[in-house]
Coordinates of C-alpha atoms in Angstrom, one line a residue:
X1 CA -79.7 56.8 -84.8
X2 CA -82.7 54.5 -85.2
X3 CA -86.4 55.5 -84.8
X4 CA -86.5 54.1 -81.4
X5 CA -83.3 55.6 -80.1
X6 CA -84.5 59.2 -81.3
X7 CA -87.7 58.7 -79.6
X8 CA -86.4 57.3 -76.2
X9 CA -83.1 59.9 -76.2
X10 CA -85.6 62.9 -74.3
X11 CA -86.3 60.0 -71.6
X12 CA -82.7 59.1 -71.4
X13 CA -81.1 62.3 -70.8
X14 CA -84.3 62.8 -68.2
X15 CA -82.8 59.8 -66.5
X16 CA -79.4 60.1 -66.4
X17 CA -79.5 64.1 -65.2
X18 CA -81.4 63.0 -62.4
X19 CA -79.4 62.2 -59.4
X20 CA -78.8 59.1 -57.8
X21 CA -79.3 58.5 -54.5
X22 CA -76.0 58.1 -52.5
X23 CA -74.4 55.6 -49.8
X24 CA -72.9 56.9 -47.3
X25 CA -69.6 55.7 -48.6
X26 CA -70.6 57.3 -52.0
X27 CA -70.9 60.9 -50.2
X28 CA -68.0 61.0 -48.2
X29 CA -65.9 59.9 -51.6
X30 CA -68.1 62.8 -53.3
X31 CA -67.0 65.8 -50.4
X32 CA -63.2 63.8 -50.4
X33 CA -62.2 64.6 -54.1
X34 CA -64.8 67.6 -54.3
X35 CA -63.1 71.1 -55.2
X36 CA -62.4 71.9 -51.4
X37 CA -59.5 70.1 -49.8
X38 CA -60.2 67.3 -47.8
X39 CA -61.2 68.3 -44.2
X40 CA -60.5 66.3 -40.9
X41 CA -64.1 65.6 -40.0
X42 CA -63.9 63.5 -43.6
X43 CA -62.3 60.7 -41.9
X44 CA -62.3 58.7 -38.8
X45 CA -60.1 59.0 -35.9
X46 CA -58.8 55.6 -36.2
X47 CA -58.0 56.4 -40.4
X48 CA -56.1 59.4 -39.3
X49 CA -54.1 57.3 -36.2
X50 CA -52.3 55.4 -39.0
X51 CA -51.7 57.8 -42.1
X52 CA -51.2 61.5 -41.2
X53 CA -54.0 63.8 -43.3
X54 CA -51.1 65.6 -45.4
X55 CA -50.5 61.9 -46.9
X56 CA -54.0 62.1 -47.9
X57 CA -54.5 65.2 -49.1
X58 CA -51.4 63.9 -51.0
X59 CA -53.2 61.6 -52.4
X60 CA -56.2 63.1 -53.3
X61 CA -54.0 66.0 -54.8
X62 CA -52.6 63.3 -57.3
X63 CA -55.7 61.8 -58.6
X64 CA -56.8 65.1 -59.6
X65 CA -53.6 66.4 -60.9
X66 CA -53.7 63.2 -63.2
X67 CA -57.8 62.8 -63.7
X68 CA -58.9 66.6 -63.6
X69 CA -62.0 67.3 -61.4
X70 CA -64.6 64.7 -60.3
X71 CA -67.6 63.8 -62.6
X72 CA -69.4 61.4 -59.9
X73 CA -69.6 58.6 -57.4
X74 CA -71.1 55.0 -58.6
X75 CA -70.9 51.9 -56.9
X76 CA -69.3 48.7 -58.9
X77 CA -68.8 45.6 -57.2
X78 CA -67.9 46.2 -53.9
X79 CA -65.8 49.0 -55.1
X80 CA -66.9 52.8 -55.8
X81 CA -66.3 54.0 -59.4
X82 CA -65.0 57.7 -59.3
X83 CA -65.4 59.1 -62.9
X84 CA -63.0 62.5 -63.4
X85 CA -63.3 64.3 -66.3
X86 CA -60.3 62.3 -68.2
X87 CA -60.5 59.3 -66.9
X88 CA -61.5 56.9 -64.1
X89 CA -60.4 55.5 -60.7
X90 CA -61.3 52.4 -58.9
X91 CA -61.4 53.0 -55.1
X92 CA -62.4 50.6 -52.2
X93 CA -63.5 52.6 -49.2
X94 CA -65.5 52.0 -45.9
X95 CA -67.5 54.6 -43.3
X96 CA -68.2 54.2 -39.9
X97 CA -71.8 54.7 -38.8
X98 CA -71.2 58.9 -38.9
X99 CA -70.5 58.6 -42.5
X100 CA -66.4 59.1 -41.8
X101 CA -64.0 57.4 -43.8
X102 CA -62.5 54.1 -41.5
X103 CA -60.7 52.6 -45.2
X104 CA -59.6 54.2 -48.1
X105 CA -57.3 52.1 -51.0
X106 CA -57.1 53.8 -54.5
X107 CA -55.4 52.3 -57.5
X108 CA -54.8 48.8 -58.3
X109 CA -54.7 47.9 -54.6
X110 CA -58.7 48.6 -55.0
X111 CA -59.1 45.4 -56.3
X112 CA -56.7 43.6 -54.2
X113 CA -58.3 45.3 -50.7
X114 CA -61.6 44.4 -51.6
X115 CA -60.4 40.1 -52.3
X116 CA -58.6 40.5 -49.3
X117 CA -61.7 42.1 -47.3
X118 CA -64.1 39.0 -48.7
X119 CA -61.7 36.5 -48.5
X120 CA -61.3 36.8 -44.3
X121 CA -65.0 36.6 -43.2
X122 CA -64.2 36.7 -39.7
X123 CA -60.9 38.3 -39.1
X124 CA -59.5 38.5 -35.6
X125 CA -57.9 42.1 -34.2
X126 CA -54.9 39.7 -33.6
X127 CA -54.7 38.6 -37.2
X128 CA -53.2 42.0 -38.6
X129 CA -49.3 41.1 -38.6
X130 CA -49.2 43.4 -41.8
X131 CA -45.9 45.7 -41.5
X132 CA -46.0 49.2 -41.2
X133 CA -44.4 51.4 -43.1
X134 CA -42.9 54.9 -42.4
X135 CA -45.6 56.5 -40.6
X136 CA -48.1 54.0 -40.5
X137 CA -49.1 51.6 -37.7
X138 CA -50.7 48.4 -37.5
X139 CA -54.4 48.8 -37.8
X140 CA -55.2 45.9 -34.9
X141 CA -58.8 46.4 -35.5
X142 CA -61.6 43.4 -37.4
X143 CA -61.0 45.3 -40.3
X144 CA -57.8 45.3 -41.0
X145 CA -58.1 44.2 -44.4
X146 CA -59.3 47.4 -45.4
X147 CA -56.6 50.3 -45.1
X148 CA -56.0 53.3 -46.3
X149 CA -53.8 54.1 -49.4
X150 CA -51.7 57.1 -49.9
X151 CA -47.8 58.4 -51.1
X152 CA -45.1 59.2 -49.6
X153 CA -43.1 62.4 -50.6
X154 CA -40.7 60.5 -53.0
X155 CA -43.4 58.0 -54.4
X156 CA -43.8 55.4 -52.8
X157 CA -47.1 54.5 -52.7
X158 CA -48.4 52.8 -48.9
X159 CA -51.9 50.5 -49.1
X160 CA -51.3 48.5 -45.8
X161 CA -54.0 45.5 -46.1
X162 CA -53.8 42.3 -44.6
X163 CA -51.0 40.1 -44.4
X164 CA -53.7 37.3 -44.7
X165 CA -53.4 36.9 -48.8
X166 CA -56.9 36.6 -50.7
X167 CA -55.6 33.5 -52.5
X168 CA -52.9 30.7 -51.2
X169 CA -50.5 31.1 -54.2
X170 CA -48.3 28.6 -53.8
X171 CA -51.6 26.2 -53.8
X172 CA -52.3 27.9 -57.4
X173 CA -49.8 27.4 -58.6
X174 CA -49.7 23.8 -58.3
X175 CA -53.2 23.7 -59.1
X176 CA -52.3 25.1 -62.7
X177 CA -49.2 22.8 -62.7
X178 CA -51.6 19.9 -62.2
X179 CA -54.2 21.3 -64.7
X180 CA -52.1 21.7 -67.6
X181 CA -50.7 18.1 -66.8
X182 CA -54.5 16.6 -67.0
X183 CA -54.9 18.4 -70.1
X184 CA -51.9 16.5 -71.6
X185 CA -53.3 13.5 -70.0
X186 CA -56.4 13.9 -72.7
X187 CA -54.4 14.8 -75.4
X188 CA -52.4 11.3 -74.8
X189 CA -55.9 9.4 -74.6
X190 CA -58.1 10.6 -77.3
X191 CA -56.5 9.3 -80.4
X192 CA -56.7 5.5 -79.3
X193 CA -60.7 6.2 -78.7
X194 CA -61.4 7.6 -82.0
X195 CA -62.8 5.2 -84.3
X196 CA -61.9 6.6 -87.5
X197 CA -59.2 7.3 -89.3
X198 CA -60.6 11.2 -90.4
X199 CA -60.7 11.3 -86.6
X200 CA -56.8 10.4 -85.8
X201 CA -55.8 12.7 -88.5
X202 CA -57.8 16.0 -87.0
X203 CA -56.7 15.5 -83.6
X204 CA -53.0 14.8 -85.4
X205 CA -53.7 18.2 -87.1
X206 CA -54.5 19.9 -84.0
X207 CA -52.0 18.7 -81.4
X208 CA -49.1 21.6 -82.8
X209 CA -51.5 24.0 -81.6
X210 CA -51.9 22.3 -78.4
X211 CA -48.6 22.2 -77.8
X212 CA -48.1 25.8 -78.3
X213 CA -50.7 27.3 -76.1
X214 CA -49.8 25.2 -73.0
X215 CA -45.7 26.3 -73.9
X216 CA -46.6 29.5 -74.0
X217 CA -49.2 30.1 -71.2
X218 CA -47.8 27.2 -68.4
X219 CA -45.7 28.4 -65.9
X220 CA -42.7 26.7 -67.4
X221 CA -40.3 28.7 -65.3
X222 CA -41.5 27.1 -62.5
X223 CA -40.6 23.5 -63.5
X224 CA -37.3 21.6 -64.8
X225 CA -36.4 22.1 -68.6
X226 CA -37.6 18.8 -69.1
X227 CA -41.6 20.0 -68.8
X228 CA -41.2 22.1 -72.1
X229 CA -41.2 18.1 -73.4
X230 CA -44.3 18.0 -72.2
X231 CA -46.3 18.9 -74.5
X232 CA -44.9 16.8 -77.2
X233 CA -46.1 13.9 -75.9
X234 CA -49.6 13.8 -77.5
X235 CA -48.2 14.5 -80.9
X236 CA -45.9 11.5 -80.1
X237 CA -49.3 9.4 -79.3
X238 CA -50.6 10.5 -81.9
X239 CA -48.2 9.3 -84.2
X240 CA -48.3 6.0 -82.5
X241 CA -52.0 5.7 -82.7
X242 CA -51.2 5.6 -86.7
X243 CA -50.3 1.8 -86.2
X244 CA -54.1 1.4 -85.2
X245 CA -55.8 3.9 -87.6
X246 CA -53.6 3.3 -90.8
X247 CA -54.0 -0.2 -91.9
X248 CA -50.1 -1.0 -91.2
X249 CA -50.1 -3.9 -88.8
X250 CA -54.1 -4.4 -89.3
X251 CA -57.0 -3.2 -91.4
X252 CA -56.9 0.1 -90.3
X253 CA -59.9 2.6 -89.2
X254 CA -62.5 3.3 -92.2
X255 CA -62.0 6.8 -93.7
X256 CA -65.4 8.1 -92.6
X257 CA -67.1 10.8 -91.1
X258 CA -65.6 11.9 -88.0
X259 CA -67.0 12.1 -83.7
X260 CA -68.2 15.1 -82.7
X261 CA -65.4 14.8 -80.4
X262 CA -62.8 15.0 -82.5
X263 CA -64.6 17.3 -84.7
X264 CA -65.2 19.8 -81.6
X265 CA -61.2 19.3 -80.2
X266 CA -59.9 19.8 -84.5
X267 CA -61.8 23.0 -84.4
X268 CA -61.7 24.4 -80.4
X269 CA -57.8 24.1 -80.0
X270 CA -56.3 25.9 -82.8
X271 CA -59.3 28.7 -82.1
X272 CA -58.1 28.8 -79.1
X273 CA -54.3 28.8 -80.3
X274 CA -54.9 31.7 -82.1
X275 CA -56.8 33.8 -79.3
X276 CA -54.4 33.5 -76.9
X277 CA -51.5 34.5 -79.7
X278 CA -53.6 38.0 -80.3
X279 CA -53.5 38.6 -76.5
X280 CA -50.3 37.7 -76.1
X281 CA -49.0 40.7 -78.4
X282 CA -48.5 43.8 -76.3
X283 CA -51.2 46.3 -76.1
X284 CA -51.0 48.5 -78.7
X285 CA -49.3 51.7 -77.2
X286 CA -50.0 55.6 -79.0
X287 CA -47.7 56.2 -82.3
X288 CA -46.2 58.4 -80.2
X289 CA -45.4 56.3 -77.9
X290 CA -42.0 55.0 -79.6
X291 CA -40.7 52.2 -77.6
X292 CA -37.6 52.6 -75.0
X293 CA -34.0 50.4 -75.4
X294 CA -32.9 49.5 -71.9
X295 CA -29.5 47.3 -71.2
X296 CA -30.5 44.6 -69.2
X297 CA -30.4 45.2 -65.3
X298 CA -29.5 42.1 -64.5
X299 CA -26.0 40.6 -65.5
X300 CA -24.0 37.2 -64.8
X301 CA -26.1 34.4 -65.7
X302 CA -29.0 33.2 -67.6
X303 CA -32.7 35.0 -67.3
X304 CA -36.5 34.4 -68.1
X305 CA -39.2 36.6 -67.8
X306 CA -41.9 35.1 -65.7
X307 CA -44.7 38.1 -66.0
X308 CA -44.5 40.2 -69.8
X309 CA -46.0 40.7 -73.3
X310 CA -50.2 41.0 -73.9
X311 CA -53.0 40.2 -71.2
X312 CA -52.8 36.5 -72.1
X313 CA -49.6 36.2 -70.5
X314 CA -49.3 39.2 -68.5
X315 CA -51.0 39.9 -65.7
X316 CA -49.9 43.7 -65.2
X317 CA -51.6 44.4 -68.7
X318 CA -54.7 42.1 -68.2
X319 CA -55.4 45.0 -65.0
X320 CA -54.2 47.7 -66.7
X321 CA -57.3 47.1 -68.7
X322 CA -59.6 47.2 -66.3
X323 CA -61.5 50.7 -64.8
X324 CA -58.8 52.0 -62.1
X325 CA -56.0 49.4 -63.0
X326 CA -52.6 50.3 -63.0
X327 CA -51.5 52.0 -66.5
X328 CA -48.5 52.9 -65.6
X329 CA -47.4 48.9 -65.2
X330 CA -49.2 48.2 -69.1
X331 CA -45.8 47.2 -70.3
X332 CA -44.4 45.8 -66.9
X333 CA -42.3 42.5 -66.8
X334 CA -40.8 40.4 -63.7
X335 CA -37.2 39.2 -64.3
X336 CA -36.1 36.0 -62.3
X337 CA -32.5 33.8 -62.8
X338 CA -32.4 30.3 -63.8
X339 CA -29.2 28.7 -61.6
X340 CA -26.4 27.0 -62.4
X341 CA -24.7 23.5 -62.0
X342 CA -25.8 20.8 -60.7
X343 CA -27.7 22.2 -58.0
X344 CA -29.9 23.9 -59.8
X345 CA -29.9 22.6 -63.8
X346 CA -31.4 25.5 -65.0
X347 CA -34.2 26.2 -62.5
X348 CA -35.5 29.0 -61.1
X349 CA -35.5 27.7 -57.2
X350 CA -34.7 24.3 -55.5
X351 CA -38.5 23.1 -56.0
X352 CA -41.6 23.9 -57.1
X353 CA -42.7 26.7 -54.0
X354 CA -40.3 26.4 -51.6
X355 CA -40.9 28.8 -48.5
X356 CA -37.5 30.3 -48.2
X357 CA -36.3 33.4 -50.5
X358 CA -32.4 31.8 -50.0
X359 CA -33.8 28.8 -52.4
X360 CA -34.5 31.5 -55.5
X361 CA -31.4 32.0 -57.9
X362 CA -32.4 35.5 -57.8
X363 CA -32.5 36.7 -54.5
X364 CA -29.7 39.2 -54.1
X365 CA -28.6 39.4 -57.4
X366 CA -27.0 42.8 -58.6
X367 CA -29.4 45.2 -59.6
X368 CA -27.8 47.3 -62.4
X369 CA -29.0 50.8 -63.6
X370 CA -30.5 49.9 -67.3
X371 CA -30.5 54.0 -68.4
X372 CA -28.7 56.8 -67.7
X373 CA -30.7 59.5 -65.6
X374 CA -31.3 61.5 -62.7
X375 CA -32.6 59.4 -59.7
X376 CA -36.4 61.0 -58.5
X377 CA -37.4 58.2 -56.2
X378 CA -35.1 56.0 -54.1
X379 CA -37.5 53.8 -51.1
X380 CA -35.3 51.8 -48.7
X381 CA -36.3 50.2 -45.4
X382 CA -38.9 47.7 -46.1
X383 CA -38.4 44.6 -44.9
X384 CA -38.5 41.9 -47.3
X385 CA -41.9 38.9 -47.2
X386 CA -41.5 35.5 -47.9
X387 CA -42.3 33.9 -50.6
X388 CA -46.4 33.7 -51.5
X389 CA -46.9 35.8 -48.8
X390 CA -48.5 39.3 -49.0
X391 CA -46.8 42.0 -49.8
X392 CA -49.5 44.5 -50.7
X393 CA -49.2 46.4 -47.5
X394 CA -46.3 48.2 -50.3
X395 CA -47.0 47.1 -53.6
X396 CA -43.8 48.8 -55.1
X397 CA -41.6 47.3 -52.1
X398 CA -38.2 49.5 -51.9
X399 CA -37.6 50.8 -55.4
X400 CA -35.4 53.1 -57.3
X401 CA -37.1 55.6 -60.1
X402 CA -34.4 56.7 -62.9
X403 CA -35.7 59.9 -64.9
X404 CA -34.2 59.8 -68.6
X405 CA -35.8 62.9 -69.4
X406 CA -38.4 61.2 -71.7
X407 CA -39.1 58.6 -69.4
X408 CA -39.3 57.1 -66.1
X409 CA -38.0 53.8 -65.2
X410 CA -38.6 51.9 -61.9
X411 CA -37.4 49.5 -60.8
X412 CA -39.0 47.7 -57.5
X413 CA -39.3 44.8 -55.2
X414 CA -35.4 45.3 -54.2
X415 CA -33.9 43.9 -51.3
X416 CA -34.0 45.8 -48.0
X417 CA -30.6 47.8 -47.2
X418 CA -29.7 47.3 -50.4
X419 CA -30.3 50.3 -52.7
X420 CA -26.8 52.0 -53.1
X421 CA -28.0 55.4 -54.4
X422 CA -29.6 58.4 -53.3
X423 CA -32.4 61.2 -55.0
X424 CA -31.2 63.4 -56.8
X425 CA -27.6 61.3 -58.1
X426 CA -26.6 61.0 -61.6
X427 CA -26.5 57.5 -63.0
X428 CA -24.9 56.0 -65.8
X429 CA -26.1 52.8 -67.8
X430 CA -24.4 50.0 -65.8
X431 CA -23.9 51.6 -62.3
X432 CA -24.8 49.5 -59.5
X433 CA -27.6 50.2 -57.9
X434 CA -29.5 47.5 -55.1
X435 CA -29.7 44.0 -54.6
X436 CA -32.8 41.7 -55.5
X437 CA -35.4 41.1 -52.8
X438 CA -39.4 40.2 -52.2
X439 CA -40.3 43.4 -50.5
X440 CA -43.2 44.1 -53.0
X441 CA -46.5 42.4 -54.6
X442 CA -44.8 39.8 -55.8
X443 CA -45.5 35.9 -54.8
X444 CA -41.3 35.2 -55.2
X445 CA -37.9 36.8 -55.4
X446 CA -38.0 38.7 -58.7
X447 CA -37.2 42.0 -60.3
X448 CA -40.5 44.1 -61.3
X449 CA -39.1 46.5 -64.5
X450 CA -41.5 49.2 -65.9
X451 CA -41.1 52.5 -67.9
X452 CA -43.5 55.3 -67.7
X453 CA -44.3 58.7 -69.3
X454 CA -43.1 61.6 -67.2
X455 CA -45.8 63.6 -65.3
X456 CA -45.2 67.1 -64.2
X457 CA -44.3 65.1 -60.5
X458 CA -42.0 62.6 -62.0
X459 CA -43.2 59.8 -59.6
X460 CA -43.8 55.9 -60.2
X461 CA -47.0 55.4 -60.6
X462 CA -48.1 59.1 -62.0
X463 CA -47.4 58.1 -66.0
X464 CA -48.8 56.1 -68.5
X465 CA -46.8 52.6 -69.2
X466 CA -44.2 52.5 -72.0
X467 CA -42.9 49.8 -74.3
X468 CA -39.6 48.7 -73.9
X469 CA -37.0 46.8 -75.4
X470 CA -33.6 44.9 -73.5
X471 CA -30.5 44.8 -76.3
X472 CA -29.7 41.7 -75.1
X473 CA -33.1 40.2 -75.9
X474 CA -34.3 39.4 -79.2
X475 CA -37.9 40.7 -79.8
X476 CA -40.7 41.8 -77.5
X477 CA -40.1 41.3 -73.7
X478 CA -42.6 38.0 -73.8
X479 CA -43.6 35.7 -71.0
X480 CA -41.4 32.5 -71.2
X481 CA -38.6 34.1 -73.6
X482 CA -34.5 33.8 -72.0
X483 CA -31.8 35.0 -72.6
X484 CA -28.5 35.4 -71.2
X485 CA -26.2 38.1 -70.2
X486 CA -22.4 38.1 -69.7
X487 CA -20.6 39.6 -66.6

């Protein structure tokens, strides 16, 4: 410790022991995961119309099991920061003038409340077509972005928000499409504008790297086979732009000191190359934490992974990250099917975001159980969304959690009426299980896939994520990799 730290440490400690003044929001979260159990006149009436108090107290019970006893309240962006003393929880929560509780989301639904909330300025009481789930009604109030969040019994975690979605993702997505085809639209141009031959040779140099970034962070299962040709074009310009550097049908381009274009592309590109490669690795998970060999759930045909590997390429372990994400879904992947025939010559659906769930390979695909265990958690009954529509009303969607007795494995977003078992049944590896849907988070038919580290409630969502392996995929379960599995 410096000179200047020692002397400003009495000042510090002064500062930080004093206390804060509170929001109202910030109190009621304070007397809510206090010692005492949460008391009725902590929420509003409306709050307790559409989730019964024993699903809160629930809740609150959970957080506490998992965190240990609350530290303090500090606001952060909209959100309220709860530190326990082992660990933290981000939790988006509103108070009617009394100082009661109208909105209460905790988890990684936080984040996802609080988009939704600033994405609708002015939302209408008839613009809450959310659907309910067991126990829980429509809110049909302004707010109706901001819900509250607690768990059923068996698991199942309920955040009703609004159907509206923050974002329109099929818009995105096309957005990114179009992005990464601009890029490749440069990386054609620039080696006919150079005007040196040191010039044609770095961007030469550096187009490999180009073409591995956008292969492995583009959305390729979104598009025809034919896009993973993409980015081989520029290297093929490249070479063609020889004929004008080289002095083969000419005198060439003199050998001199390159553009600080070219110099800036030679250097950025690769840099970022091998950025993205370091986040695309897995995080890191404890030695202890030996990874799990799971048979693949899905069988019959020929499978990518759309979501899977580091934070680059990831998005379940770019929020796990983050104060309050979701640890349990660190090492989660999404599983979709690319068709067959000449229908569907290898795609994933019959365009780019079409609006039906019938026009994705996957949905109601077989669902296989990838373990043996003991069924904890089986959530049936939720209606399935369409596709790039909200479905964070019930993030996990109906889902099945398998206890291995070192681990638990979920598996969610399954079709409704599917699920074939029952809590409590015995399963072998290979035992049917559900059907694919879109009754969860996700923007399109898929199947989410996660393993977590039992708590003393084996629940989804109560554990720390896991790292897995499928036997029938070679490697890490990366974003982009296929494979296929017989019948």
């Amino acid at each position: 410790m410096g000179t200047r730290d020692r002397l400003l440490a009495p000042l510090r400690r002064i500062v930080s022991q004093a206390p804060a003044p509170q929001d109202p929001t910030s109190r009621a979260l304070t007397g809510l995961f206090g010692p005492e159990p949460p008391e009725p006149a902590l929420f509003a009436p409306e709050l307790l119309a559409r989730v019964p108090l024993e699903r809160l107290r629930e809740t609150v019970d959970a957080l506490r099991e998992r965190h240990g006893p609350l530290r303090s309240v500090r606001p952060q962006q909209e959100l309220h920061r709860l530190a326990f003393a082992h660990g933290a929880e981000l939790v988006w929560a509103r108070t009617d003038p009394d100082g009661r509780l109208t909105s209460l989301v905790t988890g990684p639904g936080a984040l996802l409340a609080r988009d939704s909330a600033g994405s609708v300025p002015a939302p209408s009481p008839a613009g809450d077509d959310a659907c309910p789930g067991p126990g829980l009604q429509p809110t049909g109030e302004p707010a109706a972005a901001a819900a509250a969040a607690a768990e059923e019994p068996d698991g199942s975690r309920l955040t009703p928000v609004s159907a509206i979605p923050p974002a329109p993702a099929a818009t995105t997505l096309q957005r990114t499409v179009m992005a990464y085809a601009a890029a490749t639209a440069v990386e054609l141009t620039i080696p006919y504008l150079t005007d040196t031959a040191t010039g044609w040779a770095l961007l030469l140099a550096q187009t490999p790297a180009f073409a591995w970034y956008v292969l492995r962070t583009a959305p390729a299962h979104t598009l025809p086979p034919w896009f993973r040709l993409l980015p081989l074009l520029p290297l093929a310009a490249a070479v063609l732009a020889a004929t004008r550097a080289l002095p083969l049908f000419g005198p060439g381009l003199p050998w001199t000191t390159p553009g600080l274009p070219e110099a800036a592309l030679a250097v950025a590109v690769p840099g970022l190359a091998v950025w993205t490669h370091r986040r695309c690795t897995p995080v890191r998970p404890s030695p202890s934490a030996h990874p799990l060999v799971l048979d693949s759930p899905l069988r019959g045909g020929r499978f990518t992974l759309t979501e899977g590997g580091g934070p680059a390429v990831n998005r379940y372990a770019q929020e796990s990250l983050l104060p309050g994400g979701g640890r349990s879904h660190r090492y989660a992947v999404d599983l979709v099917q690319l068709g067959d025939g000449e229908l569907w010559r290898g795609r994933r659906a019959l365009g780019l975001a079409p609006a039906s769930n019938e026009r994705y390979a996957i949905h109601g695909h077989p669902v296989l159980s990838p373990c043996d265990g003991v069924v904890v958690a089986a959530v049936d009954g939720l209606p399935d969304h369409g596709p790039f529509e909200s479905g964070a009303s019930h993030p996990e969607g109906n889902h099945i959690a398998i206890d291995t007795g070192r681990a638990l494995v979920v598996l969610s977003w399954l079709r409704q009426d599917s699920i074939r078992v029952r809590r409590g049944q015995h399963l072998t590896a290979g035992t049917l299980i559900a059907a694919v849907g879109n009754s969860g988070d996700g923007t399109e038919p898929a199947l989410h896939l996660r393993a977590e580290t039992r708590a003393s409630r084996p629940l989804p969502g109560t554990g720390s994520g896991l790292p897995f392996r499928l036997t029938e995929l070679r490697g890490d379960p990366l974003r982009g990799r296929r494979f296929s599995v017989p019948d």
